[in-house]
Short mmCIF file of C-alpha atoms and ligand atoms in Angstrom, two decimals:
data_model
loop_
_atom_site.label_atom_id
_atom_site.label_comp_id
_atom_site.label_asym_id
_atom_site.label_seq_id
_atom_site.Cartn_x
_atom_site.Cartn_y
_atom_site.Cartn_z
CA UNK U 1 13.15 -17.48 -21.16
CA UNK U 2 9.68 -15.93 -21.46
CA UNK U 3 9.39 -12.25 -20.55
CA UNK U 4 7.15 -11.19 -17.68
CA UNK U 5 4.50 -10.12 -20.16
CA UNK U 6 4.57 -13.45 -22.02
CA UNK U 7 4.41 -15.39 -18.77
CA UNK U 8 1.48 -13.24 -17.70
CA UNK U 9 -0.24 -13.89 -21.02
CA UNK U 10 -0.04 -17.66 -20.38
CA UNK U 11 -1.41 -17.24 -16.85
CA UNK U 12 -4.28 -15.09 -18.13
CA UNK U 13 -5.21 -17.60 -20.82
CA UNK U 14 -5.17 -20.40 -18.24
CA UNK U 15 -7.29 -18.41 -15.80
CA UNK U 16 -9.99 -16.96 -18.07
CA UNK U 17 -12.00 -20.22 -18.44
CA UNK U 18 -12.23 -20.54 -14.62
CA UNK U 19 -13.88 -17.14 -14.29
CA UNK U 20 -16.12 -17.78 -17.32
CA UNK U 21 -17.23 -21.14 -15.93
CA UNK U 22 -18.09 -19.66 -12.52
CA UNK U 23 -20.10 -16.94 -14.19
CA UNK U 24 -21.91 -19.10 -16.73
CA UNK U 25 -22.57 -22.27 -14.75
CA UNK U 26 -22.59 -21.11 -11.13
CA UNK U 27 -23.59 -17.45 -11.38
CA UNK U 28 -26.65 -17.92 -9.12
CA UNK U 29 -24.83 -19.60 -6.22
CA UNK U 30 -25.12 -17.46 -3.06
CA UNK U 31 -21.77 -16.31 -1.61
CA UNK U 32 -22.89 -14.16 1.34
CA UNK U 33 -25.84 -12.46 3.00
CA UNK U 34 -25.91 -8.83 4.11
CA UNK U 35 -27.29 -7.30 7.30
CA UNK U 36 -28.55 -3.80 8.04
CA UNK U 37 -25.44 -3.22 10.18
CA UNK U 38 -23.27 -4.01 7.15
CA UNK U 39 -25.31 -1.79 4.82
CA UNK U 40 -25.01 1.19 7.19
CA UNK U 41 -21.58 0.24 8.47
CA UNK U 42 -19.38 0.49 5.41
CA UNK U 43 -20.03 -3.08 4.11
CA UNK U 44 -17.62 -4.56 6.70
CA UNK U 45 -16.94 -8.20 5.93
CA UNK U 46 -19.33 -8.54 2.96
CA UNK U 47 -17.76 -10.99 0.51
CA UNK U 48 -18.32 -9.13 -2.73
CA UNK U 49 -14.94 -8.70 -4.42
CA UNK U 50 -12.55 -11.14 -6.05
CA UNK U 51 -8.77 -11.07 -6.28
CA UNK U 52 -6.18 -13.82 -6.51
CA UNK U 53 -3.23 -11.60 -5.74
CA UNK U 54 -3.47 -11.56 -1.95
CA UNK U 55 -5.75 -12.84 0.79
CA UNK U 56 -6.12 -11.43 4.30
CA UNK U 57 -6.92 -13.94 7.01
CA UNK U 58 -8.16 -12.13 10.16
CA UNK U 59 -5.91 -14.20 12.43
CA UNK U 60 -2.93 -14.97 10.25
CA UNK U 61 -2.61 -11.72 8.27
CA UNK U 62 -1.77 -11.21 4.63
CA UNK U 63 -0.54 -13.80 2.13
CA UNK U 64 0.70 -12.70 -1.28
CA UNK U 65 -0.21 -15.36 -3.87
CA UNK U 66 -0.41 -17.91 -1.07
CA UNK U 67 2.93 -16.98 0.53
CA UNK U 68 3.17 -15.51 4.05
CA UNK U 69 5.33 -12.42 4.36
CA UNK U 70 8.26 -14.29 5.95
CA UNK U 71 8.10 -16.73 2.99
CA UNK U 72 8.06 -13.85 0.51
CA UNK U 73 11.15 -12.33 2.15
CA UNK U 74 12.93 -15.66 2.25
CA UNK U 75 12.15 -16.81 -1.31
CA UNK U 76 12.40 -13.70 -3.51
CA UNK U 77 15.84 -13.01 -5.04
CA UNK U 78 17.87 -10.23 -3.40
CA UNK U 79 20.38 -7.75 -4.78
CA UNK U 80 24.00 -8.67 -3.91
CA UNK U 81 24.86 -7.69 -0.36
CA UNK U 82 21.24 -6.87 0.56
CA UNK U 83 19.04 -8.45 3.19
CA UNK U 84 15.79 -7.47 1.49
CA UNK U 85 14.51 -8.73 -1.87
CA UNK U 86 14.10 -6.84 -5.12
CA UNK U 87 10.80 -4.94 -5.24
CA UNK U 88 10.70 -5.80 -8.94
CA UNK U 89 10.64 -9.50 -7.98
CA UNK U 90 7.63 -8.89 -5.77
CA UNK U 91 5.79 -7.29 -8.71
CA UNK U 92 6.55 -10.35 -10.79
CA UNK U 93 5.24 -12.64 -8.01
CA UNK U 94 2.04 -10.61 -7.60
CA UNK U 95 1.39 -10.69 -11.34
CA UNK U 96 2.19 -14.31 -12.12
CA UNK U 97 1.84 -16.15 -8.80
CA UNK U 98 5.34 -17.62 -9.24
CA UNK U 99 8.56 -16.83 -7.40
CA UNK U 100 10.81 -15.47 -10.17
CA UNK U 101 14.33 -16.77 -10.74
CA UNK U 102 17.33 -14.41 -10.44
CA UNK U 103 17.45 -14.07 -14.23
CA UNK U 104 13.76 -13.31 -14.45
CA UNK U 105 14.07 -10.62 -11.78
CA UNK U 106 17.00 -9.09 -13.55
CA UNK U 107 14.84 -8.78 -16.72
CA UNK U 108 12.09 -7.07 -14.74
CA UNK U 109 14.65 -4.71 -13.17
CA UNK U 110 15.72 -3.80 -16.74
CA UNK U 111 12.10 -3.24 -17.79
CA UNK U 112 11.62 -0.79 -14.93
CA UNK U 113 14.93 0.98 -15.65
CA UNK U 114 13.96 1.59 -19.27
CA UNK U 115 10.74 3.28 -18.21
CA UNK U 116 11.90 5.43 -15.34
CA UNK U 117 12.40 8.83 -17.07
CA UNK U 118 9.82 11.31 -15.78
CA UNK U 119 8.57 13.86 -18.35
CA UNK U 120 9.57 17.44 -17.66
CA UNK U 121 5.97 18.69 -17.30
CA UNK U 122 5.54 16.53 -14.19
CA UNK U 123 8.35 18.44 -12.45
CA UNK U 124 6.74 21.69 -13.54
CA UNK U 125 3.41 20.67 -12.03
CA UNK U 126 5.14 19.71 -8.76
CA UNK U 127 7.10 22.98 -8.76
CA UNK U 128 3.89 24.96 -9.25
CA UNK U 129 2.41 23.65 -6.00
CA UNK U 130 2.22 26.26 -3.24
CA UNK U 131 4.28 25.59 -0.13
CA UNK U 132 2.55 23.87 2.80
CA UNK U 133 0.66 21.60 0.37
CA UNK U 134 0.48 18.09 1.75
CA UNK U 135 2.82 15.77 -0.20
CA UNK U 136 -0.04 13.31 -0.79
CA UNK U 137 -2.00 15.99 -2.67
CA UNK U 138 1.05 16.75 -4.82
CA UNK U 139 1.72 13.03 -5.35
CA UNK U 140 -1.86 12.30 -6.48
CA UNK U 141 -1.79 15.23 -8.88
CA UNK U 142 1.65 14.44 -10.31
CA UNK U 143 0.41 10.91 -11.11
CA UNK U 144 -2.75 12.25 -12.72
CA UNK U 145 -0.69 14.61 -14.87
CA UNK U 146 0.82 11.53 -16.55
CA UNK U 147 -2.61 10.49 -17.81
CA UNK U 148 -1.74 11.96 -21.22
CA UNK U 149 0.86 9.16 -21.62
CA UNK U 150 -1.73 6.38 -21.34
CA UNK U 151 -1.43 3.70 -24.03
CA UNK U 152 -4.69 2.20 -22.90
CA UNK U 153 -6.58 5.49 -23.38
CA UNK U 154 -5.08 5.92 -26.87
CA UNK U 155 -5.82 2.32 -27.89
CA UNK U 156 -9.35 2.56 -26.53
CA UNK U 157 -9.99 5.74 -28.49
CA UNK U 158 -8.68 4.04 -31.64
CA UNK U 159 -10.91 0.97 -31.05
CA UNK U 160 -9.62 -2.14 -29.32
CA UNK U 161 -10.81 -5.68 -28.64
CA UNK U 162 -11.84 -6.18 -24.98
CA UNK U 163 -9.63 -9.25 -24.73
CA UNK U 164 -6.60 -7.03 -25.35
CA UNK U 165 -7.37 -4.39 -22.71
CA UNK U 166 -4.86 -5.87 -20.30
CA UNK U 167 -1.88 -5.46 -22.63
CA UNK U 168 -1.89 -1.68 -22.86
CA UNK U 169 -2.86 -1.55 -19.16
CA UNK U 170 0.26 -3.62 -18.42
CA UNK U 171 2.39 -1.12 -20.36
CA UNK U 172 0.79 1.80 -18.51
CA UNK U 173 1.33 0.06 -15.16
CA UNK U 174 5.04 -0.52 -15.69
CA UNK U 175 5.52 2.97 -17.08
CA UNK U 176 3.88 4.49 -14.02
CA UNK U 177 5.43 2.26 -11.33
CA UNK U 178 8.93 2.85 -12.70
CA UNK U 179 8.48 6.62 -12.27
CA UNK U 180 6.95 6.73 -8.79
CA UNK U 181 10.21 6.63 -6.77
CA UNK U 182 11.58 9.60 -8.70
CA UNK U 183 8.32 11.56 -8.49
CA UNK U 184 8.16 10.92 -4.73
CA UNK U 185 11.79 11.84 -4.09
CA UNK U 186 11.39 15.02 -6.18
CA UNK U 187 8.40 16.01 -4.00
CA UNK U 188 10.60 15.30 -0.95
CA UNK U 189 13.39 17.50 -2.35
CA UNK U 190 10.96 20.32 -3.13
CA UNK U 191 9.30 20.31 0.27
CA UNK U 192 12.16 19.50 2.63
CA UNK U 193 15.50 19.92 0.82
CA UNK U 194 15.24 23.35 -0.79
CA UNK U 195 14.57 21.70 -4.14
CA UNK U 196 17.96 19.93 -4.20
CA UNK U 197 17.10 17.16 -6.63
CA UNK U 198 19.18 14.01 -7.12
CA UNK U 199 18.76 12.32 -10.48
CA UNK U 200 17.86 8.67 -10.74
CA UNK U 201 20.76 6.20 -11.20
CA UNK U 202 19.96 3.78 -14.06
CA UNK U 203 22.29 1.13 -12.61
CA UNK U 204 20.23 0.63 -9.48
CA UNK U 205 17.09 -1.33 -8.65
CA UNK U 206 13.99 0.44 -7.30
CA UNK U 207 15.05 0.20 -3.63
CA UNK U 208 18.66 1.22 -4.28
CA UNK U 209 17.67 4.07 -6.58
CA UNK U 210 15.11 5.41 -4.13
CA UNK U 211 17.71 5.49 -1.32
CA UNK U 212 20.11 7.23 -3.70
CA UNK U 213 17.56 9.91 -4.68
CA UNK U 214 16.58 10.40 -1.02
CA UNK U 215 20.32 10.85 -0.26
CA UNK U 216 20.18 8.19 2.45
CA UNK U 217 23.12 5.81 2.92
CA UNK U 218 22.84 2.05 3.40
CA UNK U 219 20.87 0.33 4.79
CA UNK U 220 18.15 2.75 3.63
CA UNK U 221 18.03 0.83 0.31
CA UNK U 222 16.90 -2.24 2.29
CA UNK U 223 14.54 -0.10 4.38
CA UNK U 224 12.93 1.07 1.12
CA UNK U 225 12.66 -2.49 -0.23
CA UNK U 226 11.14 -3.73 3.03
CA UNK U 227 8.75 -0.81 3.09
CA UNK U 228 7.52 -1.09 -0.50
CA UNK U 229 7.07 -4.87 -0.24
CA UNK U 230 5.04 -4.95 2.98
CA UNK U 231 2.81 -2.06 1.88
CA UNK U 232 2.04 -3.41 -1.59
CA UNK U 233 -1.18 -5.35 -1.19
CA UNK U 234 -3.83 -6.16 1.43
CA UNK U 235 -6.55 -7.86 -0.62
CA UNK U 236 -9.28 -5.86 -2.35
CA UNK U 237 -11.65 -4.33 0.21
CA UNK U 238 -9.40 -1.72 1.85
CA UNK U 239 -10.11 1.83 0.72
CA UNK U 240 -7.05 2.31 -1.51
CA UNK U 241 -7.31 -1.05 -3.28
CA UNK U 242 -11.06 -0.77 -3.63
CA UNK U 243 -10.80 2.79 -4.98
CA UNK U 244 -8.22 1.73 -7.56
CA UNK U 245 -10.44 -1.14 -8.69
CA UNK U 246 -13.65 0.93 -8.65
CA UNK U 247 -12.25 3.82 -10.68
CA UNK U 248 -10.53 1.50 -13.12
CA UNK U 249 -13.79 -0.46 -13.59
CA UNK U 250 -15.09 2.48 -15.64
CA UNK U 251 -12.10 1.91 -17.96
CA UNK U 252 -10.39 5.01 -16.65
CA UNK U 253 -6.69 4.50 -17.25
CA UNK U 254 -4.23 3.43 -14.60
CA UNK U 255 -2.98 6.98 -13.97
CA UNK U 256 -6.51 8.08 -13.08
CA UNK U 257 -7.14 5.00 -10.95
CA UNK U 258 -3.86 5.18 -9.01
CA UNK U 259 -4.21 8.92 -8.47
CA UNK U 260 -7.69 8.32 -7.02
CA UNK U 261 -6.49 5.54 -4.74
CA UNK U 262 -3.70 7.80 -3.44
CA UNK U 263 -6.40 10.21 -2.25
CA UNK U 264 -8.14 7.38 -0.40
CA UNK U 265 -4.85 6.34 1.18
CA UNK U 266 -4.38 9.94 2.38
CA UNK U 267 -7.10 9.64 5.06
CA UNK U 268 -6.06 9.30 8.74
CA UNK U 269 -8.07 6.09 9.23
CA UNK U 270 -6.08 4.51 6.38
CA UNK U 271 -2.54 5.31 5.17
CA UNK U 272 -2.16 8.64 6.93
CA UNK U 273 -2.18 6.71 10.24
CA UNK U 274 1.62 6.24 9.90
CA UNK U 275 2.06 10.04 9.99
CA UNK U 276 -0.43 10.27 12.86
CA UNK U 277 1.53 7.75 14.93
CA UNK U 278 4.65 9.90 14.69
CA UNK U 279 2.69 13.07 15.43
CA UNK U 280 1.17 11.41 18.50
CA UNK U 281 4.58 10.14 19.67
CA UNK U 282 6.17 13.56 19.23
CA UNK U 283 3.41 15.04 21.39
CA UNK U 284 4.21 12.50 24.14
CA UNK U 285 7.94 13.15 23.74
CA UNK U 286 7.46 16.89 24.11
CA UNK U 287 5.44 16.43 27.30
CA UNK U 288 8.09 14.07 28.67
CA UNK U 289 10.99 16.42 27.83
CA UNK U 290 12.59 13.54 25.83
CA UNK U 291 12.59 11.16 28.83
CA UNK U 292 11.21 7.66 28.15
CA UNK U 293 7.86 7.55 29.99
CA UNK U 294 7.22 4.92 32.63
CA UNK U 295 4.58 2.31 31.87
CA UNK U 296 2.06 4.17 34.04
CA UNK U 297 2.79 7.51 32.38
CA UNK U 298 2.34 5.95 28.91
CA UNK U 299 -0.97 4.38 30.02
CA UNK U 300 -2.13 7.83 31.09
CA UNK U 301 -1.25 9.35 27.66
CA UNK U 302 -3.23 6.58 25.96
CA UNK U 303 -6.27 7.05 28.23
CA UNK U 304 -6.11 10.84 27.77
CA UNK U 305 -6.28 10.39 23.98
CA UNK U 306 -9.19 7.94 24.24
CA UNK U 307 -11.05 10.10 26.77
CA UNK U 308 -10.77 13.10 24.46
CA UNK U 309 -12.68 11.10 21.83
CA UNK U 310 -9.71 10.33 19.54
CA UNK U 311 -8.41 7.02 18.23
CA UNK U 312 -4.98 5.59 19.03
CA UNK U 313 -3.32 5.69 15.61
CA UNK U 314 -1.65 2.48 14.47
CA UNK U 315 -4.01 0.26 16.47
CA UNK U 316 -7.11 -1.61 15.36
CA UNK U 317 -8.12 -2.96 11.98
CA UNK U 318 -11.30 -3.56 10.02
CA UNK U 319 -10.37 -7.19 9.21
CA UNK U 320 -7.35 -8.28 11.29
CA UNK U 321 -7.92 -9.67 14.76
CA UNK U 322 -4.27 -10.26 15.76
CA UNK U 323 -1.01 -8.30 15.63
CA UNK U 324 -0.43 -7.42 11.98
CA UNK U 325 2.47 -9.52 10.58
CA UNK U 326 3.58 -6.37 8.75
CA UNK U 327 4.00 -4.81 12.21
CA UNK U 328 5.93 -7.86 13.47
CA UNK U 329 8.33 -7.86 10.51
CA UNK U 330 9.14 -4.20 11.09
CA UNK U 331 9.49 -4.79 14.84
CA UNK U 332 11.98 -7.61 14.17
CA UNK U 333 13.89 -5.25 11.88
CA UNK U 334 14.00 -2.63 14.68
CA UNK U 335 15.09 -5.19 17.30
CA UNK U 336 17.94 -6.24 15.02
CA UNK U 337 19.04 -2.86 13.66
CA UNK U 338 18.00 -0.13 16.09
CA UNK U 339 17.05 -1.61 19.48
CA UNK U 340 18.37 1.42 21.37
CA UNK U 341 16.49 4.01 19.30
CA UNK U 342 14.54 6.13 21.84
CA UNK U 343 11.46 6.40 19.62
CA UNK U 344 11.46 2.63 19.11
CA UNK U 345 11.41 2.31 22.89
CA UNK U 346 8.26 4.45 22.92
CA UNK U 347 6.70 2.29 20.21
CA UNK U 348 7.57 -0.89 22.06
CA UNK U 349 6.14 0.47 25.28
CA UNK U 350 2.94 1.25 23.40
CA UNK U 351 2.79 -2.37 22.20
CA UNK U 352 2.78 -3.36 25.86
CA UNK U 353 0.21 -0.86 27.14
CA UNK U 354 -2.28 -0.16 24.32
CA UNK U 355 -3.86 -3.61 23.69
CA UNK U 356 -4.95 -4.13 27.34
CA UNK U 357 -6.35 -0.58 27.45
CA UNK U 358 -8.31 -0.98 24.21
CA UNK U 359 -9.62 -4.32 25.52
CA UNK U 360 -10.65 -2.65 28.78
CA UNK U 361 -12.34 0.20 26.91
CA UNK U 362 -14.22 -2.50 24.99
CA UNK U 363 -14.90 -0.66 21.73
CA UNK U 364 -12.22 -1.64 19.21
CA UNK U 365 -12.80 -5.14 17.80
CA UNK U 366 -9.07 -5.49 17.31
CA UNK U 367 -6.85 -4.07 20.09
CA UNK U 368 -3.61 -5.06 18.31
CA UNK U 369 -1.22 -2.87 16.29
CA UNK U 370 -1.35 -2.57 12.51
CA UNK U 371 1.61 -1.84 10.23
CA UNK U 372 1.35 1.93 10.65
CA UNK U 373 2.37 1.71 14.31
CA UNK U 374 5.96 0.78 13.32
CA UNK U 375 6.56 2.36 9.93
CA UNK U 376 7.39 5.90 10.95
CA UNK U 377 9.88 5.02 13.66
CA UNK U 378 12.09 3.23 11.11
CA UNK U 379 11.96 6.15 8.69
CA UNK U 380 12.74 8.55 11.53
CA UNK U 381 15.73 6.48 12.61
CA UNK U 382 17.22 6.59 9.10
CA UNK U 383 16.78 10.34 8.79
CA UNK U 384 13.39 10.77 7.09
CA UNK U 385 11.93 12.81 9.93
CA UNK U 386 9.37 14.76 7.87
CA UNK U 387 6.44 12.58 8.87
CA UNK U 388 4.01 14.26 6.44
CA UNK U 389 5.91 12.29 3.81
CA UNK U 390 5.35 8.80 5.25
CA UNK U 391 2.07 8.16 3.44
CA UNK U 392 3.76 8.94 0.11
CA UNK U 393 6.14 6.05 0.86
CA UNK U 394 3.09 3.88 1.57
CA UNK U 395 1.63 5.08 -1.76
CA UNK U 396 4.63 3.88 -3.78
CA UNK U 397 4.31 0.42 -2.26
CA UNK U 398 0.52 0.23 -2.51
CA UNK U 399 0.60 1.25 -6.19
CA UNK U 400 2.50 -1.97 -6.98
CA UNK U 401 -0.27 -4.21 -5.65
CA UNK U 402 -3.09 -2.14 -7.07
CA UNK U 403 -1.48 -1.95 -10.50
CA UNK U 404 -1.15 -5.77 -10.50
CA UNK U 405 -4.82 -6.03 -9.54
CA UNK U 406 -5.95 -3.62 -12.24
CA UNK U 407 -4.07 -5.56 -14.94
CA UNK U 408 -5.85 -8.73 -13.84
CA UNK U 409 -9.21 -6.91 -13.58
CA UNK U 410 -8.80 -6.03 -17.25
CA UNK U 411 -7.56 -9.50 -18.21
CA UNK U 412 -10.58 -11.18 -16.62
CA UNK U 413 -12.94 -8.51 -17.96
CA UNK U 414 -14.38 -7.63 -14.57
CA UNK U 415 -17.26 -5.26 -15.31
CA UNK U 416 -18.17 -1.77 -14.16
CA UNK U 417 -18.75 -1.82 -10.39
CA UNK U 418 -22.27 -0.75 -9.48
CA UNK U 419 -23.79 -1.85 -6.14
CA UNK U 420 -27.39 -0.84 -5.31
CA UNK U 421 -28.38 1.62 -2.61
CA UNK U 422 -31.61 1.74 -0.58
CA UNK U 423 -33.26 4.50 1.46
CA UNK U 424 -33.47 4.60 5.27
CA UNK U 425 -37.22 4.09 4.95
CA UNK U 426 -36.64 0.92 2.95
CA UNK U 427 -34.29 -0.36 5.67
CA UNK U 428 -36.95 0.45 8.30
CA UNK U 429 -39.47 -1.58 6.30
CA UNK U 430 -37.03 -4.48 5.94
CA UNK U 431 -36.49 -4.27 9.74
CA UNK U 432 -40.27 -4.40 10.27
CA UNK U 433 -40.32 -0.98 12.02
CA UNK U 434 -42.66 0.61 9.45
N1 HAX B 501 -8.37 3.68 19.08
C1 HAX B 501 -9.55 4.01 19.65
N2 HAX B 501 -10.74 3.52 19.25
C2 HAX B 501 -10.72 2.62 18.25
C3 HAX B 501 -9.53 2.19 17.65
C4 HAX B 501 -8.32 2.76 18.09
N3 HAX B 501 -7.15 2.46 17.54
N4 HAX B 501 -9.83 1.28 16.70
C5 HAX B 501 -11.17 1.16 16.71
N5 HAX B 501 -11.71 1.98 17.64
C6 HAX B 501 -13.12 2.23 17.90
C7 HAX B 501 -13.77 2.75 16.62
O1 HAX B 501 -13.53 4.17 16.45
C8 HAX B 501 -15.22 2.44 16.86
O2 HAX B 501 -15.74 3.39 17.75
P1 HAX B 501 -17.29 3.88 17.65
O3 HAX B 501 -18.09 2.66 17.95
O4 HAX B 501 -17.36 4.96 18.68
O5 HAX B 501 -17.48 4.36 16.25
C9 HAX B 501 -15.13 1.09 17.60
O6 HAX B 501 -13.81 1.03 18.16
C10 HAX B 501 -15.34 -0.12 16.71
O7 HAX B 501 -14.45 -0.03 15.60
P2 HAX B 501 -13.89 -1.37 14.90
O8 HAX B 501 -15.08 -2.09 14.33
O9 HAX B 501 -13.00 -2.10 15.82
O10 HAX B 501 -12.96 -0.78 13.76
P3 HAX B 501 -13.37 -0.25 12.32
O11 HAX B 501 -13.42 -1.42 11.39
O12 HAX B 501 -14.59 0.60 12.37
O13 HAX B 501 -12.17 0.70 11.95
C11 HAX B 501 -9.90 1.34 11.90
C12 HAX B 501 -10.88 0.20 11.69
C13 HAX B 501 -8.55 0.90 11.40
C14 HAX B 501 -10.37 2.53 11.07
C15 HAX B 501 -9.85 1.70 13.40
O14 HAX B 501 -9.35 0.60 14.13
C16 HAX B 501 -9.01 2.94 13.68
O15 HAX B 501 -9.54 4.06 13.59
N6 HAX B 501 -7.69 2.77 14.03
C17 HAX B 501 -6.79 3.90 14.22
C18 HAX B 501 -6.34 4.46 12.88
C19 HAX B 501 -5.42 3.50 12.17
O16 HAX B 501 -4.47 2.97 12.73
N7 HAX B 501 -5.67 3.30 10.87
C20 HAX B 501 -4.82 2.45 10.03
C21 HAX B 501 -5.38 1.05 9.82
C22 HAX B 501 -4.52 0.19 8.91
C23 HAX B 501 -4.55 0.74 7.54
O17 HAX B 501 -5.52 0.73 6.81
N8 HAX B 501 -3.46 1.31 7.14
O18 HAX B 501 -3.44 1.96 6.00
#
């Protein structure tokens, strides 16, 4: 049986001529046009990136390598006694486009296990952080600290053929991904558990080991698997994925690229929204003295937030125009496992009241919830109540998709990213104002 790396090598060799042909024979074919609104407005919707790892349809939601999320959850092999698949299997699917067999997943699980030991200096860097630092800042820095381990950087310095860039990037990617659960759980222990660290268990898969290090009993292992899988990839234009790709396009190594993308994910309009949802809900809960608000009371809280010029966290999306399937999967999980959770009742009430209000207000192009509206309530239910930490969990998952993308970026020799800017005066001339 071919290893993941050998299988990937075959896929890369098959794929390279397709990219070369497009470039050489069809390089002048127009893909898209761009308007002034798009130039000023954050390039919304401009088709200017390529990835084969996932595709986001505005109405259907994300597909990983052509599979919808329910298909991914149904088809990927699962650990014995678990409802959720191996995260390692998802990585294999994202890299190769094929659903791995049980044996193949077990090899990938072994690969990750071998690489999970975190060097001591990383703990020292985390320990040196002053209290009250946000865990995302610590996480980004801990990842960057590992830059000295980069095989790619060493090979590049020694002189390496471009066609081989992907191989050392692959090694860096696996080495980093295997360490992220332990780095994250160590940050959790430092900030919220008086430094009480639990060592990684080499007999467990990523999801099981993370639950073990977080000291959370079953089914938190499945919660972790679910979480990491649904957060892994959302095509290439979102801020975290785009940042990872952009930074890596300079041939920075994967530690530098993933650390940078973590900082992009840390913004409240992106990954931090999951923390903001919980903060918002806690505010409502405090005002209600722990009572579940009536529909009218909840509507009033939503309007008060909008009227004070703030966004409703967890709602809206730059691409999606329907309820995010990542939201629906988590909602189904809640309905099955924790239907009576009081916070879930708040979240479900919001699902009823927010979309009509956002429609009535008429600003948001998408009034429906995104994944961040549900994430925190599940973590809270299973005892991770420190909501500052939620975006770190997102970061572990998102690193998997971005690492897969960066390996392919290198394999297909995507060049340095360098769009062109114009001045406001130039735009005025183009508009015919001047
Ligand atoms: N509440 C209130 N107003 C909202 C809104 C919301 N949830 N979503 C969009 N709007 C507003 C925008 O602020 C914007 O207002 P202005 O015209 O005054 O600037 C207007 O509606 C049009 O925005 P849009 O075109 O619909 O949305 P954008 O592509 O500009 O932004 C965002 C997409 C996700 C940033 C936006 O919907 C938002 O701020 N949502 C709340 C924060 C959030 O949940 N972020 C997480 C998104 C998913 C993700 O990336 N997770 O990591």
